[in-house]
PDB file of N, CA, C and O in Angstrom:
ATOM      1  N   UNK A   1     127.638  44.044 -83.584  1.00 87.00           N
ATOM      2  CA  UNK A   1     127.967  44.668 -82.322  1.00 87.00           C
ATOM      3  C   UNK A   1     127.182  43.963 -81.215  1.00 87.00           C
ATOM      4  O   UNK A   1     125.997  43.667 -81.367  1.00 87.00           O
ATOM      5  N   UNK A   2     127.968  43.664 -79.936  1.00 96.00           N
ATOM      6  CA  UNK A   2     127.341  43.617 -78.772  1.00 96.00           C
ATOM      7  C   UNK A   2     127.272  44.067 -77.514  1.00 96.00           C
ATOM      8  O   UNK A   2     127.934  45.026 -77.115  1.00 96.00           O
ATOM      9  N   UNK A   3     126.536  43.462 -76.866  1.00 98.00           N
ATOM     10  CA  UNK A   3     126.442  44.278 -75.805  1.00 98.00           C
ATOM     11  C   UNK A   3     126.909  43.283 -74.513  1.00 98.00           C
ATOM     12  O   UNK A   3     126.377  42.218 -74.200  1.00 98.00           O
ATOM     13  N   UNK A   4     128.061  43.945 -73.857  1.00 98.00           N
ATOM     14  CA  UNK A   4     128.525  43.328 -71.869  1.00 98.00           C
ATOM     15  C   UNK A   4     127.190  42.599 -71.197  1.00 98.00           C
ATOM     16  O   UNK A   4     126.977  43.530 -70.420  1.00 98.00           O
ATOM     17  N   UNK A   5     126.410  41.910 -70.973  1.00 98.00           N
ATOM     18  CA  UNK A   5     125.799  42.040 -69.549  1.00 98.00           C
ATOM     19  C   UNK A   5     126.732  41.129 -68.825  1.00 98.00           C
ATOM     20  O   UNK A   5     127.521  40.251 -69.176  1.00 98.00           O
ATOM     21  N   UNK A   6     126.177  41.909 -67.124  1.00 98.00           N
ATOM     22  CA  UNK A   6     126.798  41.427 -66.489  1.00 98.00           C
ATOM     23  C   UNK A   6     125.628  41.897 -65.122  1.00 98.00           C
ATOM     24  O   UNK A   6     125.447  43.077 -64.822  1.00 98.00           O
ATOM     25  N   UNK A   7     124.884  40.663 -64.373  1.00 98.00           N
ATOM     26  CA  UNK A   7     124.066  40.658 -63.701  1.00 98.00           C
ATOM     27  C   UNK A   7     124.748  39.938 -62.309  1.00 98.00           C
ATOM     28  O   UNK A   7     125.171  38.789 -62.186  1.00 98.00           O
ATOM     29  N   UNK A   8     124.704  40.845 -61.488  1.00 98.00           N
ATOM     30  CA  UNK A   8     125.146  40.566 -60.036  1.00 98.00           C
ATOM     31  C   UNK A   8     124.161  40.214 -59.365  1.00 98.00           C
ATOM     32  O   UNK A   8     123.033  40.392 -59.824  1.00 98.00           O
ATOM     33  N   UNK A   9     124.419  39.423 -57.676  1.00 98.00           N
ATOM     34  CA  UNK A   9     123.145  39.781 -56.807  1.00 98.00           C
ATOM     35  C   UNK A   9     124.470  39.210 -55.569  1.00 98.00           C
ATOM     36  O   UNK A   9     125.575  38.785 -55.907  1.00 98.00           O
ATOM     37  N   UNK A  10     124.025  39.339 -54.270  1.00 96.00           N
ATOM     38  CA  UNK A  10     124.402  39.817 -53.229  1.00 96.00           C
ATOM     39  C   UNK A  10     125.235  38.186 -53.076  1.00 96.00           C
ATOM     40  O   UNK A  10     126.123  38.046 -52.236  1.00 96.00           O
ATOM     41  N   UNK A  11     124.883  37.234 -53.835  1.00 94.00           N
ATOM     42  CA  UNK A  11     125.618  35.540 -53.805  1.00 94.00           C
ATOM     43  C   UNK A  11     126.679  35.573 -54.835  1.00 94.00           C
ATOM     44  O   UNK A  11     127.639  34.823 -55.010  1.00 94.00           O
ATOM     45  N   UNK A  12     126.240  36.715 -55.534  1.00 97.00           N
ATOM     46  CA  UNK A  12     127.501  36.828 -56.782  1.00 97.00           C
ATOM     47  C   UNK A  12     127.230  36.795 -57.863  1.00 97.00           C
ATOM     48  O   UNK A  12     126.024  36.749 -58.108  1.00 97.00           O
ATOM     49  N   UNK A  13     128.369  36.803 -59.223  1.00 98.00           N
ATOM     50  CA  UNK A  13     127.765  36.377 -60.622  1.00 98.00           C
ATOM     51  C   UNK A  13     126.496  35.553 -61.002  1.00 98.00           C
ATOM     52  O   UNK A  13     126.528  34.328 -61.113  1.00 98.00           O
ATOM     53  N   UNK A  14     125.739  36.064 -61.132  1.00 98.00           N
ATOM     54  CA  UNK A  14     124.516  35.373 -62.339  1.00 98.00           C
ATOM     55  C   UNK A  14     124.629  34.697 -63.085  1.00 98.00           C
ATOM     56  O   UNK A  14     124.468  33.498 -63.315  1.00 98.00           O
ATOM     57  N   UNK A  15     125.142  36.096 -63.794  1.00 98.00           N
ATOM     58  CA  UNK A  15     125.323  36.143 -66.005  1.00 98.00           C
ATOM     59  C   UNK A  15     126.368  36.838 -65.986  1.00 98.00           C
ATOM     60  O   UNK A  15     126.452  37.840 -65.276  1.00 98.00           O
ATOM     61  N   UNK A  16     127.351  36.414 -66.774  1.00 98.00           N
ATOM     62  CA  UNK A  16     128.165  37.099 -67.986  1.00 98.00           C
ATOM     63  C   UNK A  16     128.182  36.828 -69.053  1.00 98.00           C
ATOM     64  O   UNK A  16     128.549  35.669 -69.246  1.00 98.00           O
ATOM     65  N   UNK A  17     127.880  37.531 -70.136  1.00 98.00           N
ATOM     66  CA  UNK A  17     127.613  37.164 -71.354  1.00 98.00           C
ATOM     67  C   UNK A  17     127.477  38.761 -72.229  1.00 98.00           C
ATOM     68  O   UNK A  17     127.099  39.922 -72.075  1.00 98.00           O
ATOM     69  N   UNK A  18     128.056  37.874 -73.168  1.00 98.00           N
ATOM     70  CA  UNK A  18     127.637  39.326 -74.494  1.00 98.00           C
ATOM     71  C   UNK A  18     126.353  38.811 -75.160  1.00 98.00           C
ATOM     72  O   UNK A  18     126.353  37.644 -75.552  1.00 98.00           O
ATOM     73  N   UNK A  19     125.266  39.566 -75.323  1.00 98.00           N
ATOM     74  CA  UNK A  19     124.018  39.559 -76.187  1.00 98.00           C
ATOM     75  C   UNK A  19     124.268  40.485 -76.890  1.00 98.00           C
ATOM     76  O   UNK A  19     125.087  41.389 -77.059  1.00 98.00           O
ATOM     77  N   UNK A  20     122.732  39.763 -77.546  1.00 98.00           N
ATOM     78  CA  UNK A  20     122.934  41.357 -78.835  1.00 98.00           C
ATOM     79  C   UNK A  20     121.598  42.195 -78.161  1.00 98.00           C
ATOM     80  O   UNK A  20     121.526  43.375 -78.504  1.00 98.00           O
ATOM     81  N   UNK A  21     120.339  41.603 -77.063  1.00 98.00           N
ATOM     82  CA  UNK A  21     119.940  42.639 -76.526  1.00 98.00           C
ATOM     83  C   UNK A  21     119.121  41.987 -75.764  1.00 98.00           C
ATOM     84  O   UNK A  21     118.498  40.990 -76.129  1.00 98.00           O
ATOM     85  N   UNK A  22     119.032  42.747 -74.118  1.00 98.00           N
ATOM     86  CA  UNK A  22     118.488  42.530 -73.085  1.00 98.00           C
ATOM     87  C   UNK A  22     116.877  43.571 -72.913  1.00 98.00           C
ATOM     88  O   UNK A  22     116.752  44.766 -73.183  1.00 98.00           O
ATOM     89  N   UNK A  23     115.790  42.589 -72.369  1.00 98.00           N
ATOM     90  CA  UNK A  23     114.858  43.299 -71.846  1.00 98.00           C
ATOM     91  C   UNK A  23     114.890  42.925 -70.202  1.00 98.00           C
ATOM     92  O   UNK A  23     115.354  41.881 -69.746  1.00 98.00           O
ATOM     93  N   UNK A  24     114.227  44.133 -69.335  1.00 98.00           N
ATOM     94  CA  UNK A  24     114.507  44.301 -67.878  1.00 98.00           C
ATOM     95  C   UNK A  24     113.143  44.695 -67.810  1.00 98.00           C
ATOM     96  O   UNK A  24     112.585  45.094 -68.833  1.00 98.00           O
ATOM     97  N   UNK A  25     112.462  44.623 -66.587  1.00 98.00           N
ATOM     98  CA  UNK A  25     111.272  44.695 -65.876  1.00 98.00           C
ATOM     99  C   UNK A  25     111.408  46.561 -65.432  1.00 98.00           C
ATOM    100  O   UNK A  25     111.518  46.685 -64.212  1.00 98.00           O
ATOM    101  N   UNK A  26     111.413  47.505 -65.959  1.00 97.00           N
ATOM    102  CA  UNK A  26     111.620  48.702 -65.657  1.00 97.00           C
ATOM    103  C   UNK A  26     110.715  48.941 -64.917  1.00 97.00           C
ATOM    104  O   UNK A  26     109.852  48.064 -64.955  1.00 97.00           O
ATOM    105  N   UNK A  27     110.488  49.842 -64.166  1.00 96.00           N
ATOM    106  CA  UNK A  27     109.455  50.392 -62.946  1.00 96.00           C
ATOM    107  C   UNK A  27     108.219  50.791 -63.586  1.00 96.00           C
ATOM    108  O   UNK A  27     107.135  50.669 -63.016  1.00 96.00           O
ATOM    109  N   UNK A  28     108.333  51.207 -64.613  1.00 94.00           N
ATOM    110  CA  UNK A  28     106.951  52.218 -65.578  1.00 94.00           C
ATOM    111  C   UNK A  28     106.602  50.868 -66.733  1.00 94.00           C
ATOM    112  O   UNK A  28     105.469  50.676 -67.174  1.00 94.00           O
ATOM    113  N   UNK A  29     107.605  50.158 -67.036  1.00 97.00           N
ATOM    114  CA  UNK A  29     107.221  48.999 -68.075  1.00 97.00           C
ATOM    115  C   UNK A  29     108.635  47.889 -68.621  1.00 97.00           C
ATOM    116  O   UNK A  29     109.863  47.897 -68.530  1.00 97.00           O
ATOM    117  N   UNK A  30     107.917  47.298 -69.014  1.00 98.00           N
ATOM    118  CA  UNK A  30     109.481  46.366 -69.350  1.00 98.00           C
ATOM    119  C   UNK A  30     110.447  47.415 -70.383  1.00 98.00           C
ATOM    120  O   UNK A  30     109.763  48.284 -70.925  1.00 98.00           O
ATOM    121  N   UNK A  31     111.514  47.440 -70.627  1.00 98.00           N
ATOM    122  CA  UNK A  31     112.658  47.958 -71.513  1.00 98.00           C
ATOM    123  C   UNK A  31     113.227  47.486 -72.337  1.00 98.00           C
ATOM    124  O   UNK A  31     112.538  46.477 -72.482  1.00 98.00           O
ATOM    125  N   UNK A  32     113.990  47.404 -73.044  1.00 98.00           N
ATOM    126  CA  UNK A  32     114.610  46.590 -74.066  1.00 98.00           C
ATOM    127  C   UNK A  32     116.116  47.541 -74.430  1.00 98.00           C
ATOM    128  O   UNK A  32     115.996  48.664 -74.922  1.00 98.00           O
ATOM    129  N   UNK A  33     117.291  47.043 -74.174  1.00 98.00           N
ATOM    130  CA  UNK A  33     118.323  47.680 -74.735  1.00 98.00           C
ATOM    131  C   UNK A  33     118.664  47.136 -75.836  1.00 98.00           C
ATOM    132  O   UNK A  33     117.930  46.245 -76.265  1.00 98.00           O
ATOM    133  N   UNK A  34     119.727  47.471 -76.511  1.00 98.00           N
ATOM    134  CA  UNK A  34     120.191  47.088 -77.917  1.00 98.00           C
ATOM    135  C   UNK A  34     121.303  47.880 -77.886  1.00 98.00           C
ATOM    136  O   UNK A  34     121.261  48.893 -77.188  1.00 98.00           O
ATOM    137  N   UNK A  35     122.411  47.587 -78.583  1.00 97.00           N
ATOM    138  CA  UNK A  35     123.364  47.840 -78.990  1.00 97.00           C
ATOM    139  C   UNK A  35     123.661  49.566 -79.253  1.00 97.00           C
ATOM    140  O   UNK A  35     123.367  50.048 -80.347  1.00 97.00           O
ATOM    141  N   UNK A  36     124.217  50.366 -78.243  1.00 97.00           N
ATOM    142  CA  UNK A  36     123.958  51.989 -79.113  1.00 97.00           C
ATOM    143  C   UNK A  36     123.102  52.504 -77.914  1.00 97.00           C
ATOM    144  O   UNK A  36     122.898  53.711 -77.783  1.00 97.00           O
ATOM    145  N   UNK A  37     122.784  51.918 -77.356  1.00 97.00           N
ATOM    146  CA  UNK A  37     121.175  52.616 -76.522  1.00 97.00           C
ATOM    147  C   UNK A  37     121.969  53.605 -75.717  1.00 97.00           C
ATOM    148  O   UNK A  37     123.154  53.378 -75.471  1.00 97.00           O
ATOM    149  N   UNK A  38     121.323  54.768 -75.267  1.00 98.00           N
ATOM    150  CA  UNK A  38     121.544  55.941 -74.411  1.00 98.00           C
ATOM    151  C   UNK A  38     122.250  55.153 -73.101  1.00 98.00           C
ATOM    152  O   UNK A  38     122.177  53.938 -72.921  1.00 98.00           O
ATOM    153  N   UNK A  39     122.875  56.004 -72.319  1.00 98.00           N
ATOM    154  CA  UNK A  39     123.205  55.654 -71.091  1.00 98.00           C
ATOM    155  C   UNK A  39     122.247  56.100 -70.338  1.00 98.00           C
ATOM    156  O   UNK A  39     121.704  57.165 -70.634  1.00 98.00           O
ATOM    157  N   UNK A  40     121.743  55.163 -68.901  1.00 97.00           N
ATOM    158  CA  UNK A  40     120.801  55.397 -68.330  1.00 97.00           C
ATOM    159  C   UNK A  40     120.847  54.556 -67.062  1.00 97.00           C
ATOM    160  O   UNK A  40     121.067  53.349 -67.163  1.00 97.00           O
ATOM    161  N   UNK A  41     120.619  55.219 -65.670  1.00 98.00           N
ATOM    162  CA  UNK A  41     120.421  54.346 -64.073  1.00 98.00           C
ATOM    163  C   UNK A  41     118.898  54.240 -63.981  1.00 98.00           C
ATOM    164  O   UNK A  41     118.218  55.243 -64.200  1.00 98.00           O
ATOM    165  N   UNK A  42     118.496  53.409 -63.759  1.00 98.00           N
ATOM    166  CA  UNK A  42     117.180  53.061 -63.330  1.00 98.00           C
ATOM    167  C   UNK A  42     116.676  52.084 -62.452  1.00 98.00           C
ATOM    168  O   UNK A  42     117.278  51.032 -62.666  1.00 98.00           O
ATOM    169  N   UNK A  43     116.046  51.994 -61.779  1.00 98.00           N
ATOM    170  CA  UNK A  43     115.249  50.968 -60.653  1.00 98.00           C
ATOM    171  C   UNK A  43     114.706  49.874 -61.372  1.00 98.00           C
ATOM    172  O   UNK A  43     114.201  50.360 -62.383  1.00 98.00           O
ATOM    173  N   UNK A  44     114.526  48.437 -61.367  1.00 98.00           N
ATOM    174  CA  UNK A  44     113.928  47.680 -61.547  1.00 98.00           C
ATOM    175  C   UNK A  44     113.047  47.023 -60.376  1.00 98.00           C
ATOM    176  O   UNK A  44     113.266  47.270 -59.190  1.00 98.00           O
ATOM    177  N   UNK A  45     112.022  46.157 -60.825  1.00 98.00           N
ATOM    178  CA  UNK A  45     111.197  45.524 -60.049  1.00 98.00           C
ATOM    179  C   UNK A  45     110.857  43.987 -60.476  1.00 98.00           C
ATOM    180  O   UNK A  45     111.374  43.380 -61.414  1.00 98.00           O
ATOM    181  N   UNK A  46     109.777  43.453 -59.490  1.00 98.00           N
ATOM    182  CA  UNK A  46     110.267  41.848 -59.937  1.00 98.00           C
ATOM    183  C   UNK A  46     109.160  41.886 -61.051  1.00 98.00           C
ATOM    184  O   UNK A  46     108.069  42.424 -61.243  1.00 98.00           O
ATOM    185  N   UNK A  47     110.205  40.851 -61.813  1.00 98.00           N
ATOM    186  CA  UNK A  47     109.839  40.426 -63.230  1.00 98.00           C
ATOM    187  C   UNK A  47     111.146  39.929 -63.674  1.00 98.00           C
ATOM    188  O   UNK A  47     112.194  40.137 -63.062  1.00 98.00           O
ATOM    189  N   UNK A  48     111.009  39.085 -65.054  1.00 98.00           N
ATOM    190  CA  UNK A  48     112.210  38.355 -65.993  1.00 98.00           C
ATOM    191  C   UNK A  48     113.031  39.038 -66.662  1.00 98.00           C
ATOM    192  O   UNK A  48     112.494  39.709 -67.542  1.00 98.00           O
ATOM    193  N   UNK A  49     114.619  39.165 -66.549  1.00 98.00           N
ATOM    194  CA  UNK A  49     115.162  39.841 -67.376  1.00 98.00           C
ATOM    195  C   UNK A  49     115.438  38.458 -68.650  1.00 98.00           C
ATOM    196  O   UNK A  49     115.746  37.301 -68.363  1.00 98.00           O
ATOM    197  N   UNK A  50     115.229  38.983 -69.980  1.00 98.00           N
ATOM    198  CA  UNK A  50     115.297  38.272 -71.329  1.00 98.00           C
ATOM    199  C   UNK A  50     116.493  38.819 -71.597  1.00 98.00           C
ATOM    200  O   UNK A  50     116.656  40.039 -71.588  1.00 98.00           O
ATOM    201  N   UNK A  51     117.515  37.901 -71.881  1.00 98.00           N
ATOM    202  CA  UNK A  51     118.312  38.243 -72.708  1.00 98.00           C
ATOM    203  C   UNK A  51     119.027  37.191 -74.264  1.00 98.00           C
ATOM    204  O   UNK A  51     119.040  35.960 -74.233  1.00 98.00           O
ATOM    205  N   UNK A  52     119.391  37.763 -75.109  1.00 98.00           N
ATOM    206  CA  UNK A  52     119.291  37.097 -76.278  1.00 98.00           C
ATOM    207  C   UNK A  52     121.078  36.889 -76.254  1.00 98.00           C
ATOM    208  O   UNK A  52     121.804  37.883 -76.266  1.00 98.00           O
ATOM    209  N   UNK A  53     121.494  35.857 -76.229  1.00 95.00           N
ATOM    210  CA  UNK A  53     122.873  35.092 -76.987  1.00 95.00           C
ATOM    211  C   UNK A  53     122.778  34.209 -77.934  1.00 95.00           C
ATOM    212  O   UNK A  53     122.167  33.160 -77.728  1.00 95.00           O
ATOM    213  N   UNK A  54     123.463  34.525 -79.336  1.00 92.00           N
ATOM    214  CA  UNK A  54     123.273  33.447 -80.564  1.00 92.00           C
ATOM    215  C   UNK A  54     121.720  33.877 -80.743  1.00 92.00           C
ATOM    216  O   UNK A  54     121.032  34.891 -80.622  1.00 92.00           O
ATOM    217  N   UNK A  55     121.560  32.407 -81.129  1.00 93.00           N
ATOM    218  CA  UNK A  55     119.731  32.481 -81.048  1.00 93.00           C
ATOM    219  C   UNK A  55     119.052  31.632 -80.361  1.00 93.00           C
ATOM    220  O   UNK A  55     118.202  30.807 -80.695  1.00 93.00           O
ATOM    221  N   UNK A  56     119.870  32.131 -78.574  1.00 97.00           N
ATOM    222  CA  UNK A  56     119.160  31.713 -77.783  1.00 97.00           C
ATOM    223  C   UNK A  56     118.791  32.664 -76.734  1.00 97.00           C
ATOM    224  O   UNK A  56     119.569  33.543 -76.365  1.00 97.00           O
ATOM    225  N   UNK A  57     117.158  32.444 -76.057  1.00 98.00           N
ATOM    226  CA  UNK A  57     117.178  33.505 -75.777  1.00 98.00           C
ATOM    227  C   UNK A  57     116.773  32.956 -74.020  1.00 98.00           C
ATOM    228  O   UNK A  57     115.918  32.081 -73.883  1.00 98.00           O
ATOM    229  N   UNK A  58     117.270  33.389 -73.132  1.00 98.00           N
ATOM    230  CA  UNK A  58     117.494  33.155 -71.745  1.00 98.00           C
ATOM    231  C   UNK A  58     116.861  34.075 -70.668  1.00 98.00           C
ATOM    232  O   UNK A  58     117.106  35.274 -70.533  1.00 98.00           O
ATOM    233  N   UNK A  59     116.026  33.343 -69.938  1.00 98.00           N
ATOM    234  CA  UNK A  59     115.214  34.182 -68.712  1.00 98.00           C
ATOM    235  C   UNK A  59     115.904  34.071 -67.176  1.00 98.00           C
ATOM    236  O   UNK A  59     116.457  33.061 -66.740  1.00 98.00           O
ATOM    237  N   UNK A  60     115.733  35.406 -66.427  1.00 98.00           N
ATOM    238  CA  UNK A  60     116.159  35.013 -65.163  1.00 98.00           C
ATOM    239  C   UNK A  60     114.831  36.040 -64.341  1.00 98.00           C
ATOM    240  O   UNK A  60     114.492  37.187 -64.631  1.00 98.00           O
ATOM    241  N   UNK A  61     114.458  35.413 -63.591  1.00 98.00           N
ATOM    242  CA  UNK A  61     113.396  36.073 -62.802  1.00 98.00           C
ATOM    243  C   UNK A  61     114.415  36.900 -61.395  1.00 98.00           C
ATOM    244  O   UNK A  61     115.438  36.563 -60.799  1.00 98.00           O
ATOM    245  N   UNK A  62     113.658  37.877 -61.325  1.00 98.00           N
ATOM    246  CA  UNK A  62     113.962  38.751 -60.174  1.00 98.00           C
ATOM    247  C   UNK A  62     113.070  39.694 -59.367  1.00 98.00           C
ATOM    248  O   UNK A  62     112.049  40.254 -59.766  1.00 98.00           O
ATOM    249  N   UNK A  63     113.706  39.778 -58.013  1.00 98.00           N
ATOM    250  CA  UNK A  63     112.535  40.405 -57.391  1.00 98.00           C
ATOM    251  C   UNK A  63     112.712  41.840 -57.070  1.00 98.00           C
ATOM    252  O   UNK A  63     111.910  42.571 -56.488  1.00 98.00           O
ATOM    253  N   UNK A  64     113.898  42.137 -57.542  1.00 97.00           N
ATOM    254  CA  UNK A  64     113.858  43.959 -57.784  1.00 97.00           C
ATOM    255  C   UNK A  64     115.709  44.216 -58.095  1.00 97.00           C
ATOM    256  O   UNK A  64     116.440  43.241 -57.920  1.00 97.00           O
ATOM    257  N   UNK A  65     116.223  45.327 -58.469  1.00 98.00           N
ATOM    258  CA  UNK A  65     117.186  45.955 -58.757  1.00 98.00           C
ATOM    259  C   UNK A  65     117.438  47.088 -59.318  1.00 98.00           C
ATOM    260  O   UNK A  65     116.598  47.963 -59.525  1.00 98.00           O
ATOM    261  N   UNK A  66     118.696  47.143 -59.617  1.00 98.00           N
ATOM    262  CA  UNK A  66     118.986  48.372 -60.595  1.00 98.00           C
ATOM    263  C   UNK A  66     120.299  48.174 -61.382  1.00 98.00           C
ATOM    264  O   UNK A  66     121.222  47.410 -61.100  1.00 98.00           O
ATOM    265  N   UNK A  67     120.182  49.090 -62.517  1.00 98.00           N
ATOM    266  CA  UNK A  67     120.965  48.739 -63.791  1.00 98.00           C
ATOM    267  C   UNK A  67     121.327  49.937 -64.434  1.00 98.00           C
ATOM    268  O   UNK A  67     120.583  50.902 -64.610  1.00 98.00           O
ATOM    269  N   UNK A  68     122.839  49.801 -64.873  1.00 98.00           N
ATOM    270  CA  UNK A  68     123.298  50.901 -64.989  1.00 98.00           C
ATOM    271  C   UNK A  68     123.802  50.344 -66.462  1.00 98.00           C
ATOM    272  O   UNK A  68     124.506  49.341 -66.582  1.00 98.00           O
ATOM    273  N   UNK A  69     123.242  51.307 -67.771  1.00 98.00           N
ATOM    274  CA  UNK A  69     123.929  51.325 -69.109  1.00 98.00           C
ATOM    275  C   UNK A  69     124.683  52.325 -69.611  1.00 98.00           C
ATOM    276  O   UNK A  69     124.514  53.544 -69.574  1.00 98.00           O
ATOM    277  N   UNK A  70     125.613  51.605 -70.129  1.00 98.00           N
ATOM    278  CA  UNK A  70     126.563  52.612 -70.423  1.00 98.00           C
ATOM    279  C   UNK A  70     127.615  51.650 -71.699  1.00 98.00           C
ATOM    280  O   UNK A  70     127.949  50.466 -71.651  1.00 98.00           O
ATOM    281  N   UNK A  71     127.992  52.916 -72.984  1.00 98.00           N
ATOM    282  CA  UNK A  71     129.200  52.242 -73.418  1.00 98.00           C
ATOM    283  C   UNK A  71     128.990  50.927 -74.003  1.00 98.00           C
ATOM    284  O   UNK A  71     129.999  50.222 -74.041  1.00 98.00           O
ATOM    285  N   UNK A  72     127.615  50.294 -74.599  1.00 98.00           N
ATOM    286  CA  UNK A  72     127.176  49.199 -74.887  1.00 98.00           C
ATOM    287  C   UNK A  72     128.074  48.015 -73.539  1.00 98.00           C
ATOM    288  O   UNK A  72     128.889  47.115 -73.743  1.00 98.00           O
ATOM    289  N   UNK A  73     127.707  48.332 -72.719  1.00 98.00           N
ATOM    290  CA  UNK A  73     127.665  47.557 -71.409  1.00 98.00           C
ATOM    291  C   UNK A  73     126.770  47.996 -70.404  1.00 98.00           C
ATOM    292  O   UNK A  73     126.681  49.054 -69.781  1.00 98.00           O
ATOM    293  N   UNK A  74     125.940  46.632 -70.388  1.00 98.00           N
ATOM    294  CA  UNK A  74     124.836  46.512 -68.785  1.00 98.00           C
ATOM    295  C   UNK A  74     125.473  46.348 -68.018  1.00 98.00           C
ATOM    296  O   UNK A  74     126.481  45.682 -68.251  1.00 98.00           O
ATOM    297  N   UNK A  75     125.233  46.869 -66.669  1.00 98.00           N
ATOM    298  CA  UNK A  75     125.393  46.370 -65.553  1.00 98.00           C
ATOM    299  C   UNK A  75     124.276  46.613 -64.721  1.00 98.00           C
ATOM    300  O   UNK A  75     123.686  47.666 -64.478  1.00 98.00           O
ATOM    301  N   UNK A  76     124.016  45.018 -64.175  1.00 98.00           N
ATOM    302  CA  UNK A  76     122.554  45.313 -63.562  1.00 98.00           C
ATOM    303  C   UNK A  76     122.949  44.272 -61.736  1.00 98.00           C
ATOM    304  O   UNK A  76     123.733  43.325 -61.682  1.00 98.00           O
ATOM    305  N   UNK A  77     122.256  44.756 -60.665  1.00 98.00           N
ATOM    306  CA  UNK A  77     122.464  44.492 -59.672  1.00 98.00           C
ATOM    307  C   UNK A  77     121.257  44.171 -59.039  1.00 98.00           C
ATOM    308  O   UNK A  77     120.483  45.114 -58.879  1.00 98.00           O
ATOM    309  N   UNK A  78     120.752  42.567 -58.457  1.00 98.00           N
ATOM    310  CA  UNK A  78     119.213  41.918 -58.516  1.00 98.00           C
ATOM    311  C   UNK A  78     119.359  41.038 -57.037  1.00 98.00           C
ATOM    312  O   UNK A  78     120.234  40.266 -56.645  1.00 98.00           O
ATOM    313  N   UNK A  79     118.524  41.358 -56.626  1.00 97.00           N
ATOM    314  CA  UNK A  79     117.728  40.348 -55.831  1.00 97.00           C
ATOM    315  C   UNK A  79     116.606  38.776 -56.322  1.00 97.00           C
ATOM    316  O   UNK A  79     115.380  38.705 -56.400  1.00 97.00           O
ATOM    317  N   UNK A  80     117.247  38.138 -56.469  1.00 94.00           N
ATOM    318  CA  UNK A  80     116.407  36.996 -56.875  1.00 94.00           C
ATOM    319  C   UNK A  80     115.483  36.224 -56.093  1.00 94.00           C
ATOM    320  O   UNK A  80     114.862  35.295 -56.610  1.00 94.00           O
TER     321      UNK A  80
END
């Protein structure tokens, strides 16, 4: 099973890609989704979102957002 991301910012597409699981810079601590995870809106702040495709695993730095999970699909919206 995987998981949608799909990382916007105000210039447009980022990322699209299916992983099998993303970590995000959460406000209280970094996060980690996975496949199944609860649905959840939350604030991000700057720091690297990690995300894993195949077995590769890919960084994008950001300087704040928010991300909405749902339905084994991210959707996250960033200022870089």
């Amino acid at each position: 099973m995987s998981i949608a991301l799909h990382i916007l910012s105000p210039e447009g597409t980022l990322v699209k890609a299916d992983v099998s699981l993303v970590t995000l810079p959460g406000i209280v601590s970094p996060f980690t989704v996975l496949p199944g995870h609860a649905a959840l809106v939350t604030a991000l702040v700057a720091g690297d979102i990690r995300y894993v495709t195949g077995d590769k695993e890919e960084r994008l730095h950001i300087q704040e957002g928010f991300v909405e999970v749902k339905d084994n699909q991210v959707k996250v919206c960033v200022e870089v």
